[in-house]
Amino acid sequence: VPLLFNSNDLIVNPGEQVQLDCGIIGNYTHCVWEKDINILKVQDVYVGIHSGLRRPDNTEGNQCGIVVEQASKETNGRWTCKIYNKQYGALLGFKNIVIT
């Protein structure tokens, strides 16, 4: 599967920046991040619709990555990256963020 994703848990301190990398080898239709009941369209993050979130500096092989500017208790938990691709359908990557 062409998903580029590291599923290792990430442990961060409150207030630290969190980079969530997620990419694909090849083309994709669109991608989202899910946290609890929130669905964040990566395209919306990249144009600044969601405060506290932004585009990563490097998007090569990380087309669907996002950055959480400051970790908080709301950042804690399981994050899911979903990339939609015509050939493979929905590709999923899961990462647990642990706030110390």
CSV table of N, CA, C and O in Angstrom, one decimal:
chain,number,residue,atom,x,y,z
A,1,VAL,N,0.9,-1.2,0.0
A,1,VAL,CA,0.0,0.0,0.0
A,1,VAL,C,0.9,1.2,0.0
A,1,VAL,O,1.9,1.3,0.7
A,2,PRO,N,0.6,2.2,-0.8
A,2,PRO,CA,1.4,3.4,-0.9
A,2,PRO,C,1.3,4.5,0.2
A,2,PRO,O,1.7,5.6,-0.1
A,3,LEU,N,0.8,4.1,1.3
A,3,LEU,CA,0.7,5.1,2.4
A,3,LEU,C,2.0,5.3,3.1
A,3,LEU,O,2.7,4.4,3.4
A,4,LEU,N,2.4,6.6,3.2
A,4,LEU,CA,3.6,7.0,3.9
A,4,LEU,C,3.2,7.5,5.3
A,4,LEU,O,2.6,8.6,5.4
A,5,PHE,N,3.4,6.7,6.4
A,5,PHE,CA,2.9,7.1,7.7
A,5,PHE,C,3.7,6.3,8.7
A,5,PHE,O,4.0,5.2,8.6
A,6,ASN,N,4.0,7.0,9.8
A,6,ASN,CA,4.6,6.4,11.0
A,6,ASN,C,3.6,6.4,12.1
A,6,ASN,O,3.1,7.4,12.6
A,7,SER,N,3.2,5.2,12.5
A,7,SER,CA,2.2,5.0,13.5
A,7,SER,C,2.7,5.0,15.0
A,7,SER,O,1.9,4.8,15.9
A,8,ASN,N,4.0,5.2,15.2
A,8,ASN,CA,4.5,5.2,16.6
A,8,ASN,C,3.8,6.3,17.4
A,8,ASN,O,3.5,7.4,16.9
A,9,ASP,N,3.6,6.0,18.7
A,9,ASP,CA,3.0,7.0,19.6
A,9,ASP,C,4.0,8.2,19.6
A,9,ASP,O,5.2,8.1,19.5
A,10,LEU,N,3.4,9.4,19.9
A,10,LEU,CA,4.1,10.6,20.0
A,10,LEU,C,3.9,11.2,21.4
A,10,LEU,O,2.7,11.5,21.7
A,11,ILE,N,4.9,11.4,22.2
A,11,ILE,CA,4.8,12.0,23.5
A,11,ILE,C,5.3,13.4,23.5
A,11,ILE,O,6.4,13.6,23.0
A,12,VAL,N,4.4,14.4,23.9
A,12,VAL,CA,4.8,15.8,23.8
A,12,VAL,C,4.4,16.5,25.1
A,12,VAL,O,3.5,16.0,25.8
A,13,ASN,N,5.0,17.6,25.4
A,13,ASN,CA,4.6,18.4,26.5
A,13,ASN,C,3.6,19.4,26.1
A,13,ASN,O,3.5,19.8,24.9
A,14,PRO,N,2.7,19.9,27.0
A,14,PRO,CA,1.8,20.9,26.7
A,14,PRO,C,2.5,22.2,26.1
A,14,PRO,O,3.6,22.5,26.6
A,15,GLY,N,1.9,22.7,25.1
A,15,GLY,CA,2.5,23.9,24.5
A,15,GLY,C,3.4,23.6,23.4
A,15,GLY,O,3.8,24.5,22.6
A,16,GLU,N,3.9,22.4,23.2
A,16,GLU,CA,4.8,22.0,22.2
A,16,GLU,C,4.1,21.9,20.8
A,16,GLU,O,2.9,21.6,20.8
A,17,GLN,N,4.8,22.1,19.8
A,17,GLN,CA,4.3,21.9,18.4
A,17,GLN,C,4.3,20.4,18.1
A,17,GLN,O,5.2,19.7,18.5
A,18,VAL,N,3.2,20.0,17.4
A,18,VAL,CA,3.1,18.6,17.0
A,18,VAL,C,2.9,18.5,15.5
A,18,VAL,O,2.0,19.1,14.9
A,19,GLN,N,3.9,17.8,14.9
A,19,GLN,CA,3.8,17.6,13.4
A,19,GLN,C,3.2,16.2,13.2
A,19,GLN,O,3.8,15.2,13.6
A,20,LEU,N,2.1,16.2,12.5
A,20,LEU,CA,1.5,14.9,12.1
A,20,LEU,C,1.7,14.7,10.6
A,20,LEU,O,1.1,15.4,9.8
A,21,ASP,N,2.6,13.8,10.3
A,21,ASP,CA,2.9,13.5,8.9
A,21,ASP,C,2.1,12.4,8.3
A,21,ASP,O,1.8,11.4,9.0
A,22,CYS,N,1.6,12.6,7.1
A,22,CYS,CA,0.8,11.6,6.4
A,22,CYS,C,0.9,11.9,4.9
A,22,CYS,O,0.7,13.0,4.5
A,23,GLY,N,1.3,10.9,4.1
A,23,GLY,CA,1.4,11.1,2.7
A,23,GLY,C,1.1,9.8,1.9
A,23,GLY,O,0.8,8.8,2.5
A,24,ILE,N,1.3,9.9,0.6
A,24,ILE,CA,1.0,8.8,-0.3
A,24,ILE,C,2.0,8.8,-1.5
A,24,ILE,O,2.4,9.9,-1.9
A,25,ILE,N,2.3,7.6,-1.9
A,25,ILE,CA,3.1,7.5,-3.2
A,25,ILE,C,2.0,7.5,-4.3
A,25,ILE,O,1.2,6.6,-4.3
A,26,GLY,N,2.0,8.5,-5.1
A,26,GLY,CA,1.1,8.5,-6.2
A,26,GLY,C,0.1,9.7,-6.0
A,26,GLY,O,0.3,10.6,-5.2
A,27,ASN,N,-1.1,9.5,-6.7
A,27,ASN,CA,-2.1,10.6,-6.6
A,27,ASN,C,-3.2,10.3,-5.6
A,27,ASN,O,-3.4,9.1,-5.3
A,28,TYR,N,-3.8,11.3,-5.1
A,28,TYR,CA,-4.9,11.2,-4.2
A,28,TYR,C,-6.0,12.1,-4.6
A,28,TYR,O,-5.8,13.1,-5.2
A,29,THR,N,-7.2,11.8,-4.1
A,29,THR,CA,-8.4,12.7,-4.4
A,29,THR,C,-8.5,13.8,-3.3
A,29,THR,O,-8.5,14.9,-3.6
A,30,HIS,N,-8.5,13.4,-2.0
A,30,HIS,CA,-8.4,14.3,-0.9
A,30,HIS,C,-8.1,13.6,0.4
A,30,HIS,O,-8.0,12.4,0.4
A,31,CYS,N,-7.8,14.3,1.4
A,31,CYS,CA,-7.5,13.7,2.7
A,31,CYS,C,-8.0,14.5,3.9
A,31,CYS,O,-8.2,15.7,3.8
A,32,VAL,N,-8.2,13.8,5.0
A,32,VAL,CA,-8.7,14.4,6.2
A,32,VAL,C,-8.0,13.8,7.4
A,32,VAL,O,-7.4,12.7,7.3
A,33,TRP,N,-8.0,14.5,8.5
A,33,TRP,CA,-7.6,14.0,9.8
A,33,TRP,C,-8.8,13.9,10.7
A,33,TRP,O,-9.7,14.8,10.6
A,34,GLU,N,-9.0,12.9,11.4
A,34,GLU,CA,-10.1,12.7,12.4
A,34,GLU,C,-9.5,12.6,13.8
A,34,GLU,O,-8.5,11.9,14.0
A,35,LYS,N,-10.1,13.4,14.7
A,35,LYS,CA,-9.8,13.3,16.1
A,35,LYS,C,-11.1,13.4,16.9
A,35,LYS,O,-11.8,14.4,16.8
A,36,ASP,N,-11.4,12.3,17.6
A,36,ASP,CA,-12.7,12.2,18.3
A,36,ASP,C,-13.8,12.3,17.2
A,36,ASP,O,-13.8,11.6,16.3
A,37,ILE,N,-14.7,13.3,17.4
A,37,ILE,CA,-15.8,13.5,16.4
A,37,ILE,C,-15.5,14.6,15.4
A,37,ILE,O,-16.3,14.9,14.5
A,38,ASN,N,-14.3,15.2,15.5
A,38,ASN,CA,-13.9,16.3,14.6
A,38,ASN,C,-13.3,15.7,13.3
A,38,ASN,O,-12.4,14.8,13.4
A,39,ILE,N,-13.7,16.2,12.2
A,39,ILE,CA,-13.1,15.9,10.9
A,39,ILE,C,-12.5,17.1,10.4
A,39,ILE,O,-13.1,18.1,10.2
A,40,LEU,N,-11.2,17.1,10.1
A,40,LEU,CA,-10.4,18.3,9.6
A,40,LEU,C,-10.0,18.0,8.2
A,40,LEU,O,-9.1,17.2,8.0
A,41,LYS,N,-10.6,18.7,7.2
A,41,LYS,CA,-10.1,18.6,5.9
A,41,LYS,C,-8.8,19.3,5.7
A,41,LYS,O,-8.6,20.4,6.1
A,42,VAL,N,-7.8,18.5,5.2
A,42,VAL,CA,-6.4,19.1,5.1
A,42,VAL,C,-6.4,20.3,4.3
A,42,VAL,O,-5.7,21.3,4.6
A,43,GLN,N,-7.2,20.4,3.2
A,43,GLN,CA,-7.3,21.5,2.4
A,43,GLN,C,-7.7,22.8,3.2
A,43,GLN,O,-7.2,23.9,3.0
A,44,ASP,N,-8.7,22.6,4.1
A,44,ASP,CA,-9.1,23.7,5.0
A,44,ASP,C,-8.0,24.2,5.9
A,44,ASP,O,-7.8,25.3,6.2
A,45,VAL,N,-7.2,23.2,6.5
A,45,VAL,CA,-6.1,23.5,7.3
A,45,VAL,C,-5.1,24.4,6.5
A,45,VAL,O,-4.6,25.4,7.0
A,46,TYR,N,-4.8,24.0,5.3
A,46,TYR,CA,-3.8,24.6,4.5
A,46,TYR,C,-4.1,26.1,4.2
A,46,TYR,O,-3.3,26.9,3.9
A,47,VAL,N,-5.4,26.4,4.1
A,47,VAL,CA,-5.8,27.8,3.8
A,47,VAL,C,-6.2,28.6,5.0
A,47,VAL,O,-6.6,29.7,4.9
A,48,GLY,N,-5.9,28.0,6.2
A,48,GLY,CA,-6.0,28.8,7.5
A,48,GLY,C,-7.4,28.8,8.1
A,48,GLY,O,-7.7,29.7,8.9
A,49,ILE,N,-8.3,27.9,7.7
A,49,ILE,CA,-9.7,27.9,8.3
A,49,ILE,C,-9.7,27.5,9.8
A,49,ILE,O,-10.5,28.0,10.6
A,50,HIS,N,-8.8,26.6,10.1
A,50,HIS,CA,-8.7,26.1,11.5
A,50,HIS,C,-7.6,26.8,12.3
A,50,HIS,O,-6.4,26.5,12.0
A,51,SER,N,-7.9,27.6,13.3
A,51,SER,CA,-6.9,28.2,14.1
A,51,SER,C,-6.1,27.2,14.9
A,51,SER,O,-6.7,26.2,15.3
A,52,GLY,N,-4.8,27.5,15.0
A,52,GLY,CA,-4.0,26.6,15.8
A,52,GLY,C,-3.4,25.4,15.0
A,52,GLY,O,-2.6,24.6,15.5
A,53,LEU,N,-3.9,25.3,13.7
A,53,LEU,CA,-3.4,24.2,12.8
A,53,LEU,C,-2.8,24.9,11.6
A,53,LEU,O,-3.3,26.0,11.1
A,54,ARG,N,-1.8,24.3,11.0
A,54,ARG,CA,-1.2,24.8,9.7
A,54,ARG,C,-0.6,23.7,8.9
A,54,ARG,O,-0.5,22.6,9.3
A,55,ARG,N,-0.2,24.1,7.7
A,55,ARG,CA,0.5,23.3,6.8
A,55,ARG,C,2.0,23.1,7.3
A,55,ARG,O,2.6,24.0,7.7
A,56,PRO,N,2.5,21.8,7.1
A,56,PRO,CA,3.9,21.6,7.5
A,56,PRO,C,4.8,22.3,6.5
A,56,PRO,O,4.4,22.6,5.4
A,57,ASP,N,6.0,22.6,6.9
A,57,ASP,CA,7.0,23.2,6.0
A,57,ASP,C,7.4,22.3,4.8
A,57,ASP,O,7.6,22.8,3.7
A,58,ASN,N,7.4,21.0,5.1
A,58,ASN,CA,7.7,20.1,4.0
A,58,ASN,C,6.5,19.2,3.7
A,58,ASN,O,6.1,18.5,4.6
A,59,THR,N,6.0,19.3,2.5
A,59,THR,CA,4.9,18.4,2.1
A,59,THR,C,5.3,17.4,1.0
A,59,THR,O,4.4,16.7,0.5
A,60,GLU,N,6.6,17.3,0.8
A,60,GLU,CA,7.0,16.2,-0.2
A,60,GLU,C,6.9,14.9,0.5
A,60,GLU,O,7.5,14.6,1.5
A,61,GLY,N,6.0,14.0,-0.1
A,61,GLY,CA,5.7,12.7,0.6
A,61,GLY,C,4.9,12.9,1.8
A,61,GLY,O,4.8,12.0,2.6
A,62,ASN,N,4.4,14.1,2.1
A,62,ASN,CA,3.7,14.4,3.3
A,62,ASN,C,2.5,15.3,2.9
A,62,ASN,O,2.2,16.3,3.5
A,63,GLN,N,1.9,15.0,1.8
A,63,GLN,CA,0.8,15.8,1.2
A,63,GLN,C,-0.3,16.1,2.1
A,63,GLN,O,-1.0,17.1,1.9
A,64,CYS,N,-0.5,15.2,3.0
A,64,CYS,CA,-1.7,15.4,3.9
A,64,CYS,C,-1.3,15.7,5.4
A,64,CYS,O,-2.1,15.6,6.3
A,65,GLY,N,0.0,16.0,5.6
A,65,GLY,CA,0.5,16.4,6.9
A,65,GLY,C,-0.1,17.7,7.4
A,65,GLY,O,-0.5,18.6,6.7
A,66,ILE,N,-0.2,17.8,8.8
A,66,ILE,CA,-0.7,19.0,9.4
A,66,ILE,C,0.2,19.3,10.6
A,66,ILE,O,0.9,18.3,11.1
A,67,VAL,N,0.2,20.5,11.1
A,67,VAL,CA,0.9,20.8,12.3
A,67,VAL,C,0.0,21.4,13.3
A,67,VAL,O,-0.8,22.3,13.0
A,68,VAL,N,0.0,20.9,14.6
A,68,VAL,CA,-0.7,21.5,15.7
A,68,VAL,C,0.2,22.5,16.3
A,68,VAL,O,1.3,22.1,16.8
A,69,GLU,N,-0.1,23.8,16.3
A,69,GLU,CA,0.9,24.8,16.8
A,69,GLU,C,1.2,24.6,18.3
A,69,GLU,O,2.4,24.8,18.6
A,70,GLN,N,0.2,24.3,19.1
A,70,GLN,CA,0.5,24.2,20.6
A,70,GLN,C,-0.3,23.0,21.1
A,70,GLN,O,-1.6,23.1,21.1
A,71,ALA,N,0.3,22.0,21.6
A,71,ALA,CA,-0.4,20.8,22.1
A,71,ALA,C,-1.1,21.2,23.4
A,71,ALA,O,-0.6,22.0,24.2
A,72,SER,N,-2.3,20.6,23.5
A,72,SER,CA,-3.1,20.9,24.8
A,72,SER,C,-3.8,19.5,25.1
A,72,SER,O,-3.6,18.5,24.4
A,73,LYS,N,-4.6,19.5,26.2
A,73,LYS,CA,-5.3,18.3,26.5
A,73,LYS,C,-6.2,17.8,25.4
A,73,LYS,O,-6.4,16.6,25.3
A,74,GLU,N,-6.7,18.7,24.6
A,74,GLU,CA,-7.5,18.4,23.5
A,74,GLU,C,-6.7,17.6,22.4
A,74,GLU,O,-7.3,16.9,21.6
A,75,THR,N,-5.4,17.8,22.3
A,75,THR,CA,-4.6,17.2,21.3
A,75,THR,C,-4.4,15.7,21.7
A,75,THR,O,-4.1,14.9,20.8
A,76,ASN,N,-4.5,15.4,23.0
A,76,ASN,CA,-4.2,14.0,23.5
A,76,ASN,C,-5.2,13.0,22.9
A,76,ASN,O,-6.4,13.3,22.7
A,77,GLY,N,-4.7,11.9,22.5
A,77,GLY,CA,-5.6,10.8,22.0
A,77,GLY,C,-5.2,10.3,20.6
A,77,GLY,O,-4.1,10.6,20.1
A,78,ARG,N,-6.2,9.6,20.0
A,78,ARG,CA,-5.9,9.0,18.7
A,78,ARG,C,-6.3,9.9,17.6
A,78,ARG,O,-7.4,10.4,17.5
A,79,TRP,N,-5.4,10.1,16.6
A,79,TRP,CA,-5.6,10.8,15.4
A,79,TRP,C,-5.6,9.9,14.3
A,79,TRP,O,-4.7,8.9,14.2
A,80,THR,N,-6.4,10.1,13.3
A,80,THR,CA,-6.5,9.2,12.1
A,80,THR,C,-6.4,10.0,10.9
A,80,THR,O,-7.1,11.0,10.7
A,81,CYS,N,-5.4,9.6,10.0
A,81,CYS,CA,-5.3,10.3,8.7
A,81,CYS,C,-6.0,9.4,7.7
A,81,CYS,O,-5.7,8.1,7.7
A,82,LYS,N,-6.8,10.0,6.9
A,82,LYS,CA,-7.5,9.2,5.8
A,82,LYS,C,-7.2,9.9,4.5
A,82,LYS,O,-7.4,11.1,4.3
A,83,ILE,N,-6.6,9.1,3.6
A,83,ILE,CA,-6.3,9.6,2.3
A,83,ILE,C,-7.1,8.8,1.3
A,83,ILE,O,-7.1,7.5,1.3
A,84,TYR,N,-7.8,9.5,0.4
A,84,TYR,CA,-8.7,8.8,-0.6
A,84,TYR,C,-8.0,8.8,-1.9
A,84,TYR,O,-7.5,9.8,-2.4
A,85,ASN,N,-7.9,7.5,-2.5
A,85,ASN,CA,-7.2,7.3,-3.7
A,85,ASN,C,-8.1,6.4,-4.6
A,85,ASN,O,-8.7,5.5,-4.1
A,86,LYS,N,-8.2,6.7,-5.9
A,86,LYS,CA,-9.1,5.9,-6.8
A,86,LYS,C,-8.7,4.5,-6.8
A,86,LYS,O,-9.6,3.6,-6.8
A,87,GLN,N,-7.5,4.1,-6.8
A,87,GLN,CA,-7.1,2.7,-6.9
A,87,GLN,C,-7.3,1.9,-5.6
A,87,GLN,O,-7.8,0.8,-5.6
A,88,TYR,N,-7.0,2.5,-4.4
A,88,TYR,CA,-7.0,1.8,-3.2
A,88,TYR,C,-8.2,2.2,-2.3
A,88,TYR,O,-8.4,1.6,-1.2
A,89,GLY,N,-8.9,3.2,-2.6
A,89,GLY,CA,-10.0,3.6,-1.8
A,89,GLY,C,-9.5,4.5,-0.6
A,89,GLY,O,-8.6,5.3,-0.9
A,90,ALA,N,-10.0,4.3,0.6
A,90,ALA,CA,-9.5,5.0,1.7
A,90,ALA,C,-8.3,4.3,2.4
A,90,ALA,O,-8.4,3.2,2.8
A,91,LEU,N,-7.2,5.0,2.5
A,91,LEU,CA,-6.0,4.5,3.2
A,91,LEU,C,-6.0,5.2,4.6
A,91,LEU,O,-6.2,6.4,4.7
A,92,LEU,N,-5.8,4.4,5.6
A,92,LEU,CA,-5.9,4.9,7.0
A,92,LEU,C,-4.5,4.8,7.7
A,92,LEU,O,-3.9,3.7,7.6
A,93,GLY,N,-4.2,5.8,8.5
A,93,GLY,CA,-3.0,5.7,9.4
A,93,GLY,C,-3.5,6.3,10.7
A,93,GLY,O,-4.2,7.2,10.8
A,94,PHE,N,-3.1,5.6,11.8
A,94,PHE,CA,-3.5,5.9,13.2
A,94,PHE,C,-2.2,6.3,14.0
A,94,PHE,O,-1.2,5.6,13.9
A,95,LYS,N,-2.4,7.4,14.8
A,95,LYS,CA,-1.3,7.8,15.7
A,95,LYS,C,-1.9,8.3,17.0
A,95,LYS,O,-2.8,9.1,17.0
A,96,ASN,N,-1.3,7.8,18.1
A,96,ASN,CA,-1.7,8.3,19.4
A,96,ASN,C,-0.7,9.4,19.9
A,96,ASN,O,0.5,9.2,19.8
A,97,ILE,N,-1.3,10.5,20.3
A,97,ILE,CA,-0.6,11.6,20.9
A,97,ILE,C,-0.8,11.5,22.4
A,97,ILE,O,-2.0,11.5,22.8
A,98,VAL,N,0.3,11.5,23.1
A,98,VAL,CA,0.2,11.5,24.6
A,98,VAL,C,0.8,12.8,25.1
A,98,VAL,O,1.9,13.2,24.8
A,99,ILE,N,0.0,13.6,25.8
A,99,ILE,CA,0.4,14.8,26.4
A,99,ILE,C,0.9,14.5,27.8
A,99,ILE,O,0.1,13.9,28.6
A,100,THR,N,2.1,14.9,28.2
A,100,THR,CA,2.7,14.6,29.5
A,100,THR,C,2.1,15.5,30.5
A,100,THR,O,1.5,16.6,30.3
